[in-house]
mmCIF file of C-alpha atoms and ligand atoms in Angstrom:
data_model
loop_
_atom_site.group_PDB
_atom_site.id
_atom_site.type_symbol
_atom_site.label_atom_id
_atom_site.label_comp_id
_atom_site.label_asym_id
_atom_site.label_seq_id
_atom_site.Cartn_x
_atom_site.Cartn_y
_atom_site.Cartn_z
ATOM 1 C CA UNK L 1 55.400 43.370 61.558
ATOM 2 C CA UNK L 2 54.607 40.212 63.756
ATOM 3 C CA UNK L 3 51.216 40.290 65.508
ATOM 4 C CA UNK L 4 50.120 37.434 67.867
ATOM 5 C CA UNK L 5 47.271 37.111 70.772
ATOM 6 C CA UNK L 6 49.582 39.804 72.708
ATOM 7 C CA UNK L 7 49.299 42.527 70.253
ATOM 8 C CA UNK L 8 48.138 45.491 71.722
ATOM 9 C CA UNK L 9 45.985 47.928 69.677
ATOM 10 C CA UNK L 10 46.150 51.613 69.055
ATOM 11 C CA UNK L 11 44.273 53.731 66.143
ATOM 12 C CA UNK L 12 42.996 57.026 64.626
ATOM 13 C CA UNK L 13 39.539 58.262 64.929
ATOM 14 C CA UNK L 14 38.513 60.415 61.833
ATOM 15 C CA UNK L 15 37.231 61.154 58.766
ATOM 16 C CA UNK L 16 38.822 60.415 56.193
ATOM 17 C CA UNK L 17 41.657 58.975 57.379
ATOM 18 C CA UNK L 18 43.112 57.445 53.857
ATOM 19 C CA UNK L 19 46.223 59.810 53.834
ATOM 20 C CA UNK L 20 46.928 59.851 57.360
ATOM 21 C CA UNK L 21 51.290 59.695 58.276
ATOM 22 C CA UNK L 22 49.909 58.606 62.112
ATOM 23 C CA UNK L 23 50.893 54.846 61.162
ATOM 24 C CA UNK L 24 54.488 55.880 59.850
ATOM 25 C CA UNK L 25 54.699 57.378 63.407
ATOM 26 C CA UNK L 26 53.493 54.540 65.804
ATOM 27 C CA UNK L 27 54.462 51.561 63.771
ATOM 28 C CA UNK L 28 58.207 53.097 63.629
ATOM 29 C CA UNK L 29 58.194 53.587 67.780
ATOM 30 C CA UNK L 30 56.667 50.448 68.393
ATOM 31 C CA UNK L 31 59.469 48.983 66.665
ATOM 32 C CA UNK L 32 61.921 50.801 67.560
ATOM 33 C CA UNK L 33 61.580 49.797 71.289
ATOM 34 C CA UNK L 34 60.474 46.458 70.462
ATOM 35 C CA UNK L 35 56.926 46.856 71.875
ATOM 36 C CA UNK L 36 54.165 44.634 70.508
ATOM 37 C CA UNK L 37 51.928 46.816 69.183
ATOM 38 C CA UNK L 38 49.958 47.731 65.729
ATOM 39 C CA UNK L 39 48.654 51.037 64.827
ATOM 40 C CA UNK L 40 45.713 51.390 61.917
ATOM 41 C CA UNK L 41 43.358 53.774 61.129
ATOM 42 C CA UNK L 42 39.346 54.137 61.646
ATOM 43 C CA UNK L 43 37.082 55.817 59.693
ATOM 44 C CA UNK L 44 34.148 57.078 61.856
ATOM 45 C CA UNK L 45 31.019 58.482 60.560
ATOM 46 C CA UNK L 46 29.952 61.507 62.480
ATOM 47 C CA UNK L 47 26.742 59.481 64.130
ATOM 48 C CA UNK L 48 29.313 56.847 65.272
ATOM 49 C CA UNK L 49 31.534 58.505 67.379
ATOM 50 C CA UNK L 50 29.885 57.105 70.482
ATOM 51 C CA UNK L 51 30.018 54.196 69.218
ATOM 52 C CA UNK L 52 33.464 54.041 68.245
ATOM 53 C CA UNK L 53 34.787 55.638 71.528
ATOM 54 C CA UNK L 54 32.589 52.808 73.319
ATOM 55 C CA UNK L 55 33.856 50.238 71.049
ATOM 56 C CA UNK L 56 37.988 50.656 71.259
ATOM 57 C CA UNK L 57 37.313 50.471 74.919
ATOM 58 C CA UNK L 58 35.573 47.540 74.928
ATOM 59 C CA UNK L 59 38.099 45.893 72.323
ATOM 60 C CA UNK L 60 40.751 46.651 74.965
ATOM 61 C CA UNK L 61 42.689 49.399 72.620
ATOM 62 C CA UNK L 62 45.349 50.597 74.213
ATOM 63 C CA UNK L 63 44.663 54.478 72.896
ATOM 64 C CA UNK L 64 43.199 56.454 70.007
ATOM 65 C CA UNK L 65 43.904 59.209 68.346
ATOM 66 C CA UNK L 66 41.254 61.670 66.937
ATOM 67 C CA UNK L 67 41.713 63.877 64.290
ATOM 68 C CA UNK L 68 38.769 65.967 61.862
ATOM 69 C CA UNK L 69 36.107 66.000 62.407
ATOM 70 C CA UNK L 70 35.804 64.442 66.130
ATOM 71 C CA UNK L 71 38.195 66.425 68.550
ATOM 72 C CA UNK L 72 34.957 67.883 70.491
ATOM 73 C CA UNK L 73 32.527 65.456 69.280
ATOM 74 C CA UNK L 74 34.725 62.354 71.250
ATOM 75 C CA UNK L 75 34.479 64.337 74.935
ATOM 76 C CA UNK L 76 31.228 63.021 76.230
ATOM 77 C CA UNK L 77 32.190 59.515 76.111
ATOM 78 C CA UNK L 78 35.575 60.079 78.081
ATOM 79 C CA UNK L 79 35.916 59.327 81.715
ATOM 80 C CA UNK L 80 38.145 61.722 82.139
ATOM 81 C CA UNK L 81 39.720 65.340 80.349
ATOM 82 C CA UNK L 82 43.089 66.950 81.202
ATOM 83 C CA UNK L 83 42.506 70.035 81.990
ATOM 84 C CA UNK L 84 44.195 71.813 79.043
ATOM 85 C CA UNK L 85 41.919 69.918 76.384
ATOM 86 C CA UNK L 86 39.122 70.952 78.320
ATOM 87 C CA UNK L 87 40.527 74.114 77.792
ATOM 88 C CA UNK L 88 41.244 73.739 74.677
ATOM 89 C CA UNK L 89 37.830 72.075 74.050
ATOM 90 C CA UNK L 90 40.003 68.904 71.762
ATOM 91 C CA UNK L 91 40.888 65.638 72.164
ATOM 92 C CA UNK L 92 43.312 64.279 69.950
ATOM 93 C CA UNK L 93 44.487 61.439 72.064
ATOM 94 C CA UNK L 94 42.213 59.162 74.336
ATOM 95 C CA UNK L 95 44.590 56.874 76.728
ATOM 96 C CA UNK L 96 43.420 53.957 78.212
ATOM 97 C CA UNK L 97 42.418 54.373 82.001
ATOM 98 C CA UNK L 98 40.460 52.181 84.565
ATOM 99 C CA UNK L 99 36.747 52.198 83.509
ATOM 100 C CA UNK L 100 37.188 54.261 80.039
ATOM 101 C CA UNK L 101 39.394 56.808 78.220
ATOM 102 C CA UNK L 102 41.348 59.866 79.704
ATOM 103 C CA UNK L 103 41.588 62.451 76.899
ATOM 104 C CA UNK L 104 44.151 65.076 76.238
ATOM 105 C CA UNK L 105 45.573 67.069 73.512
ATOM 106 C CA UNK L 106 48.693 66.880 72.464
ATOM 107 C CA UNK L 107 48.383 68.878 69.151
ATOM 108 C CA UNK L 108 49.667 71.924 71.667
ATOM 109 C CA UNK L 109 52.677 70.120 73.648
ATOM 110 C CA UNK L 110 53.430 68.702 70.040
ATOM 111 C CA UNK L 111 53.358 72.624 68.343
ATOM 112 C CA UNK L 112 55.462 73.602 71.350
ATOM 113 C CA UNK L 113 58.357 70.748 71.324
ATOM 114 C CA UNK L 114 58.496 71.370 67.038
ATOM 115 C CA UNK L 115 59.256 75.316 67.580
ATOM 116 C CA UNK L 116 61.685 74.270 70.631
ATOM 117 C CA UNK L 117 63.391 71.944 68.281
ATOM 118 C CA UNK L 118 63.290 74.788 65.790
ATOM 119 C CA UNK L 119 64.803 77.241 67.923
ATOM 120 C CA UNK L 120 61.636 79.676 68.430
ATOM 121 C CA UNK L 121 61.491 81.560 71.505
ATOM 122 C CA UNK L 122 57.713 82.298 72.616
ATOM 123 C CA UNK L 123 57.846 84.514 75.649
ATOM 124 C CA UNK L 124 57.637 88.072 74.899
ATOM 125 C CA UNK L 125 57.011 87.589 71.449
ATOM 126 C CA UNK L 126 54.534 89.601 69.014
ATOM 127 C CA UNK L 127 51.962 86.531 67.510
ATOM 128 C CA UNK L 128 49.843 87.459 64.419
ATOM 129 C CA UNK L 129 47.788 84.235 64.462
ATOM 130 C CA UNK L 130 46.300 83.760 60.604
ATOM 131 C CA UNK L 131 42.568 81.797 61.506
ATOM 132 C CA UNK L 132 40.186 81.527 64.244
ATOM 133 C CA UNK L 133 39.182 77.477 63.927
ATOM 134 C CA UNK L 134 40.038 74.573 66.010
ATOM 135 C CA UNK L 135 44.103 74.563 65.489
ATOM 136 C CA UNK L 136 44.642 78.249 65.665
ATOM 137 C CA UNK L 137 42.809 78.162 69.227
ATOM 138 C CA UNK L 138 44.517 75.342 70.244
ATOM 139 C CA UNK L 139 47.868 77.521 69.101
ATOM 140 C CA UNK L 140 46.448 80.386 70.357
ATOM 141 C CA UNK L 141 46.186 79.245 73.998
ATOM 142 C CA UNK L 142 49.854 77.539 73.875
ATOM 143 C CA UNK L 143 51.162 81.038 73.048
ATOM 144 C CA UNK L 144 49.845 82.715 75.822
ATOM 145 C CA UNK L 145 50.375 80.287 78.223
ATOM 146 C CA UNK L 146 53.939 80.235 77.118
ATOM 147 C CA UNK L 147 54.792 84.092 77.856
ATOM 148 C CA UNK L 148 53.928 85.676 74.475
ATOM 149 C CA UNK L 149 53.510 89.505 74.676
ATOM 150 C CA UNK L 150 50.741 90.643 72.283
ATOM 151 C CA UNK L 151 48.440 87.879 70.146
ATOM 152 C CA UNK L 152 46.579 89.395 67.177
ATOM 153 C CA UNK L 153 43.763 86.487 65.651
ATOM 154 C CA UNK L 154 43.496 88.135 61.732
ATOM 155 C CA UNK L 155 40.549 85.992 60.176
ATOM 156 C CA UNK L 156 38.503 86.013 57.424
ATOM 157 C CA UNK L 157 34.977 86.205 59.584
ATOM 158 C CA UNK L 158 36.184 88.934 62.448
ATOM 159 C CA UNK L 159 33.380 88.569 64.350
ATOM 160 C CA UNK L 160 34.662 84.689 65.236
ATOM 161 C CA UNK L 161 38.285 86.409 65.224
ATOM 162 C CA UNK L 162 37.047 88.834 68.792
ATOM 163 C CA UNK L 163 35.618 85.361 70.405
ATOM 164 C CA UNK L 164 38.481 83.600 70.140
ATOM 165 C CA UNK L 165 40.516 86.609 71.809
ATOM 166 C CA UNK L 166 37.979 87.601 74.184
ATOM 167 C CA UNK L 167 37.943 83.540 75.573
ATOM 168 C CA UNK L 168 41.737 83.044 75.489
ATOM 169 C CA UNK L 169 41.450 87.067 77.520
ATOM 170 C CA UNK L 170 39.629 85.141 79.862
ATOM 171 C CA UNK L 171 42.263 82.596 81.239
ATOM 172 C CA UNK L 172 45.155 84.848 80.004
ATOM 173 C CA UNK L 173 44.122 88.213 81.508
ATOM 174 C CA UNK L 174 47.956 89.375 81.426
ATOM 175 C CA UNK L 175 48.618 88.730 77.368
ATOM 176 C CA UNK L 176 47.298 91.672 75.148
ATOM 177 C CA UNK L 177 44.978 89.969 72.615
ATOM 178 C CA UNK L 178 43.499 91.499 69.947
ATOM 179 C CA UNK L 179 41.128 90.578 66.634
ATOM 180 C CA UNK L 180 41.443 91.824 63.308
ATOM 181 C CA UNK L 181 40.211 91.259 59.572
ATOM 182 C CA UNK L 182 41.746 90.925 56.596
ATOM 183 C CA UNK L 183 41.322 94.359 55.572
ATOM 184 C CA UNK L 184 43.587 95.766 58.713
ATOM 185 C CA UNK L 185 46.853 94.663 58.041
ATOM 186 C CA UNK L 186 48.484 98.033 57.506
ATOM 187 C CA UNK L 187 48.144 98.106 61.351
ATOM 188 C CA UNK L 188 51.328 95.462 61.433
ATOM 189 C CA UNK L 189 53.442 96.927 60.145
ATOM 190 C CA UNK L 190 56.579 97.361 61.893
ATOM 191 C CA UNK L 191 59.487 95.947 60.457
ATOM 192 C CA UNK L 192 60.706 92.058 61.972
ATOM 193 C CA UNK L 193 58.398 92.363 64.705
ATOM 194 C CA UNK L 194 56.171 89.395 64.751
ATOM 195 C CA UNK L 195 56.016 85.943 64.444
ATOM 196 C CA UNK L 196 53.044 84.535 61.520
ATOM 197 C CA UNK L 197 51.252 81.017 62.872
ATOM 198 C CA UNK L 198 49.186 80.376 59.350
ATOM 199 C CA UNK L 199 46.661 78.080 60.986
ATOM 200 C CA UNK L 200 44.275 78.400 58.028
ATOM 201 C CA UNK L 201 43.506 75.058 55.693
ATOM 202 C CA UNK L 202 44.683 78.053 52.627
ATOM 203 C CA UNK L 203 47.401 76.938 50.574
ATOM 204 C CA UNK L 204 47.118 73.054 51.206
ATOM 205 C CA UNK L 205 47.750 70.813 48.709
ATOM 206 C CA UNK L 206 46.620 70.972 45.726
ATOM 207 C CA UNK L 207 45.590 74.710 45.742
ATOM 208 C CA UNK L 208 49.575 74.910 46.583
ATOM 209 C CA UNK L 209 49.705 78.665 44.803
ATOM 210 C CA UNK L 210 46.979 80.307 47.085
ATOM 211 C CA UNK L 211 48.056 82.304 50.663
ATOM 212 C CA UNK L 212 45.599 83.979 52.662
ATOM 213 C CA UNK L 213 47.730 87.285 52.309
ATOM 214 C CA UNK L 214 49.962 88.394 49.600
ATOM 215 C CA UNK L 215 50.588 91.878 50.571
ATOM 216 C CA UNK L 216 54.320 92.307 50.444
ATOM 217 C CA UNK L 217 54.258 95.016 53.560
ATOM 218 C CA UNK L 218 52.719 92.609 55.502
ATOM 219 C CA UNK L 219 55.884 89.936 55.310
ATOM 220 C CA UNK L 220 58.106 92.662 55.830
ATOM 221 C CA UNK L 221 56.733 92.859 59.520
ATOM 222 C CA UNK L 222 57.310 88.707 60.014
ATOM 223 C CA UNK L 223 60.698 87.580 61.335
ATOM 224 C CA UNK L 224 59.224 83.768 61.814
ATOM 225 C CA UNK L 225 56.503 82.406 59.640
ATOM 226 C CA UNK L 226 54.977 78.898 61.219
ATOM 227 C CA UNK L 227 52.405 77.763 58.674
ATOM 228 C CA UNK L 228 50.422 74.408 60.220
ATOM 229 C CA UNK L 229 50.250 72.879 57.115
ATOM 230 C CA UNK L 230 53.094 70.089 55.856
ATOM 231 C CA UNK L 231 51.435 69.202 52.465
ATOM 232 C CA UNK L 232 53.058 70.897 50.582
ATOM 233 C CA UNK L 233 56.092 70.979 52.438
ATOM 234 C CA UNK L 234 56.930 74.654 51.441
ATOM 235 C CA UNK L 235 53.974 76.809 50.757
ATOM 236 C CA UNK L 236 53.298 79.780 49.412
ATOM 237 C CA UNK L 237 53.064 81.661 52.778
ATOM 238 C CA UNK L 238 56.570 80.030 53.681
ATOM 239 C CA UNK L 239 57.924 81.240 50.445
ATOM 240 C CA UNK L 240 56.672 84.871 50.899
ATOM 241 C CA UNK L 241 58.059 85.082 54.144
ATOM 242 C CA UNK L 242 61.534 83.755 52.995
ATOM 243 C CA UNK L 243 61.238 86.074 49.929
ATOM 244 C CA UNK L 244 60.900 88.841 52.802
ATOM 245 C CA UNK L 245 64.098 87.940 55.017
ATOM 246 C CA UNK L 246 62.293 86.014 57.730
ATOM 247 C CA UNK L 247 62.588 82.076 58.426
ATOM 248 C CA UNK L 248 60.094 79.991 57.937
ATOM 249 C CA UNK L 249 58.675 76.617 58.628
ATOM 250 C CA UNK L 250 55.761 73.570 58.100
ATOM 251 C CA UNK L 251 53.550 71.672 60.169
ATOM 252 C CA UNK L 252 55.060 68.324 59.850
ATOM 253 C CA UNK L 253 57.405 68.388 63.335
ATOM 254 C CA UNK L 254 53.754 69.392 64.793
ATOM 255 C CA UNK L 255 52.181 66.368 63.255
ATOM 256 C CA UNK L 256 55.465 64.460 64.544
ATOM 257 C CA UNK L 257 55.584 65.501 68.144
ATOM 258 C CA UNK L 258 51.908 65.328 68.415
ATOM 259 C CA UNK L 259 52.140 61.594 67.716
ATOM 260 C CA UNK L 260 55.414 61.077 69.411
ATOM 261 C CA UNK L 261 53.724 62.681 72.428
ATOM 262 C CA UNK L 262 50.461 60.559 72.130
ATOM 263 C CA UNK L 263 53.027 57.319 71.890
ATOM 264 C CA UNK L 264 54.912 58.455 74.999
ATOM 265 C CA UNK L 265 50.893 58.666 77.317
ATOM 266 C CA UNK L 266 50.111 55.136 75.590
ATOM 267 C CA UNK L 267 53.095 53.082 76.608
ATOM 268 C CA UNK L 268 55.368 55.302 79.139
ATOM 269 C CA UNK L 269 57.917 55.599 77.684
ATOM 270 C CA UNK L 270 60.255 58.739 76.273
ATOM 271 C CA UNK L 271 60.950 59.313 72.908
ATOM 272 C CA UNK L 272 64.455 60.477 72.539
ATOM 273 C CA UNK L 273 65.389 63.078 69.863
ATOM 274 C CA UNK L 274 67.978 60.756 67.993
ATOM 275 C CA UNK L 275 64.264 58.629 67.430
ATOM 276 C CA UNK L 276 62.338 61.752 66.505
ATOM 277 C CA UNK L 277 64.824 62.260 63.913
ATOM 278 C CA UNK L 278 64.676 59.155 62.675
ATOM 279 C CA UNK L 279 60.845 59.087 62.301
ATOM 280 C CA UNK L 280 61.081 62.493 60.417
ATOM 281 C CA UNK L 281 63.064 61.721 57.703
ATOM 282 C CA UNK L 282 60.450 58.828 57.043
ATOM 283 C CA UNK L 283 57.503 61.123 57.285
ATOM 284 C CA UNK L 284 59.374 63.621 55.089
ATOM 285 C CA UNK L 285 59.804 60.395 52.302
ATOM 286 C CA UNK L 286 56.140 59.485 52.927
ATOM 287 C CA UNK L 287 54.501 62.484 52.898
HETATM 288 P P1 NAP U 1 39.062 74.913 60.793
HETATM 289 O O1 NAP U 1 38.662 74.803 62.223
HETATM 290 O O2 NAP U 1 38.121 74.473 59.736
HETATM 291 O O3 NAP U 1 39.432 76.478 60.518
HETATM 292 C C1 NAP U 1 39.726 76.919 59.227
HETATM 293 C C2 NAP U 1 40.233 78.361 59.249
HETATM 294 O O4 NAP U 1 40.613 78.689 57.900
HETATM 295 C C3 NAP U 1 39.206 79.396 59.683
HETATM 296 O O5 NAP U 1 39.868 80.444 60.345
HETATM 297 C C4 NAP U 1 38.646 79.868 58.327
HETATM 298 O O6 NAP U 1 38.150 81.198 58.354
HETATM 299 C C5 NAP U 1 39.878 79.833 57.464
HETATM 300 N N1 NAP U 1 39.520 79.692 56.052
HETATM 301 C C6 NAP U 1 39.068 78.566 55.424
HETATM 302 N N2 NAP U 1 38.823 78.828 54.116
HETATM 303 C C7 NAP U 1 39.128 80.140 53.929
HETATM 304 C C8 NAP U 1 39.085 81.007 52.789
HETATM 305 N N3 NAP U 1 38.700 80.565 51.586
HETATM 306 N N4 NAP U 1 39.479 82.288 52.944
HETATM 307 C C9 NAP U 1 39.876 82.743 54.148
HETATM 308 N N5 NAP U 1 39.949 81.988 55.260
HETATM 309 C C10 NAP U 1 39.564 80.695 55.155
HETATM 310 O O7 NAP U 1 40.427 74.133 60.501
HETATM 311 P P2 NAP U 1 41.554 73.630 61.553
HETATM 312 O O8 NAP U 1 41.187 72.291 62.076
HETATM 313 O O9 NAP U 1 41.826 74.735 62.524
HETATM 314 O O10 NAP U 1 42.821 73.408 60.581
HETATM 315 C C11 NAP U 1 43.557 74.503 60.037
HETATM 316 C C12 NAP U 1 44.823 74.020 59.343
HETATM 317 O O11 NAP U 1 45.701 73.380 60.268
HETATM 318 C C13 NAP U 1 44.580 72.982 58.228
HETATM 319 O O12 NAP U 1 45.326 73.402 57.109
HETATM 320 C C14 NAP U 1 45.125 71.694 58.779
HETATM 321 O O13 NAP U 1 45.677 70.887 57.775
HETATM 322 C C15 NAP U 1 46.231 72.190 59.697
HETATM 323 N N6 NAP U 1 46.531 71.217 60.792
HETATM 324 C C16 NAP U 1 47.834 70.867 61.013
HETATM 325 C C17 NAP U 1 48.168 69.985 62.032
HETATM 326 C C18 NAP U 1 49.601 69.587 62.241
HETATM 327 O O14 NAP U 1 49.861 68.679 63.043
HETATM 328 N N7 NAP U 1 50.534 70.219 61.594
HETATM 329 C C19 NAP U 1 47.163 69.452 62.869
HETATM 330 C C20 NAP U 1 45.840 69.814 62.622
HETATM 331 C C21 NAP U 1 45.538 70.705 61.571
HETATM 332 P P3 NAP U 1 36.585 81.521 58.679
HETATM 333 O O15 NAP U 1 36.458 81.475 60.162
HETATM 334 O O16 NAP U 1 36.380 82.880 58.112
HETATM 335 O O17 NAP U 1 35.772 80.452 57.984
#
């Protein structure tokens, strides 16, 4: 990679950010279409965030992305919020505007174009949505506003489960949304009838054997199993729901997109899929 005084600058916001794939993703695109441009990560202490956000702007980055623990910490220092972040209450990607950074979130475009490119339909769909934190509301939201039917949020603490549905009720008064603990599963239990979103951090590596539920019954009612994480690449949760006739897939073309998506905002440009492609098979060797 050449660099020179025209080198534009983009970076993640995080912490940690030691095993990040974001650089495998924006080094590739930049060059790919030739652009002169270098991507690196940032650790950021959780005190620092102003001061980081501050900072890339006045070092002239070109955009950021933000990743744990700093999606809603990052908002106060924007100029400007799309209005589905706001939603959302995340920024994962700031882009450089006149006078400071827009943000947006591109986690749920990113989810949406991996299950398009996967062949999942949304609208009308049963969702049984495993976790109530940050990337299961995000999810959450992008199912509803996408057409599905019926969204069930099945966490561990219910009582953060009936927010979640009672705020995504709020902009989605048509979708039926519902909360549920672990102990009421028997209530799903009609055959190939939902789709499972595992947006829970259980079963990432390397407690690779552990799923938040391993009652059989329960897979037999999931025709499409999405489970957020991509490390490992197959999990347990993916296995079970294999094991139980339904397909089933990772979080790494959510991870791609997201990025490809952030790239696209920084330097206008579009991505094609032949390039996707391309950048997944690398992630896949890196990861
Ligand atoms: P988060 O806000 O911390 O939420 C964690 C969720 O997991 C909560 O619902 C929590 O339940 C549940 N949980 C944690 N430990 C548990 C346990 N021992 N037993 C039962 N439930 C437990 O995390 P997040 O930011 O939403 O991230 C969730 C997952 O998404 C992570 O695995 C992350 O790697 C993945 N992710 C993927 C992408 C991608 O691009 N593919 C992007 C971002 C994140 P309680 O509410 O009961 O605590």
């Amino acid at each position: 990679m050449k660099t020179d005084g025209r080198t534009r600058t983009c970076g993640l916001i995080g912490n940690p950010v030691e095993h990040t794939l974001s650089p495998v993703i924006h080094n590739t695109l930049a060059e790919d279409f030739s652009h002169n441009l270098v991507y690196v990560p940032f650790r950021v202490d959780a005190e620092r965030v102003e001061d980081a956000v501050k900072g890339a702007y006045a070092l002239n980055i070109l955009g950021c992305n933000v990743t744990v623990p700093h999606k809603s910490a990052v908002i106060p220092f924007l100029k400007e919020i799309d209005p589905m972040a706001e939603k959302i209450g995340a920024v994962n990607t700031l882009v450089r505007t006149e006078g400071g950074f827009k943000g947006y979130n591109t986690d749920l475009p990113g989810l949406y174009r991996a299950m398009v490119s996967d062949g999942i339909t949304i609208e009308g769909e049963q969702i049984l949505m495993l976790g109530a934190g940050g990337v299961a509301r995000a999810a959450a939201m992008l199912m509803a506003d996408k057409g599905a039917k019926r969204i069930v949020i099945i966490n561990r603490t219910v009582s953060k489960a009936q927010t979640l549905a009672e705020e995504i009720k709020t902009f989605y008064p048509e979708v039926i949304l519902e909360a549920a603990g672990l102990d009421e599963l028997s209530r799903f239990s009609e055959k190939k009838a939902y789709i499972a979103i595992q947006a829970t951090n259980i079963g990432m590596y390397p407690k690779c054997d552990e799923t938040l539920i391993d009652n059989p019954e329960f897979y037999e009612a999931i025709h499409t199993g999405y489970d957020m994480i991509f490390n490992p690449a197959d999990t347990k949760f993916m296995q079970l729901v294999r094991e139980h006739g339904g397909k089933a897939y990772n979080g790494l073309k959510m991870l791609l997109y997201q990025g490809v998506i952030a790239y696209e905002l920084w330097n206008n440009v579009q991505v094609s899929n032949s390039q996707a492609d391309f950048i997944y098979e690398k992630m896949k060797q890196n990861g």
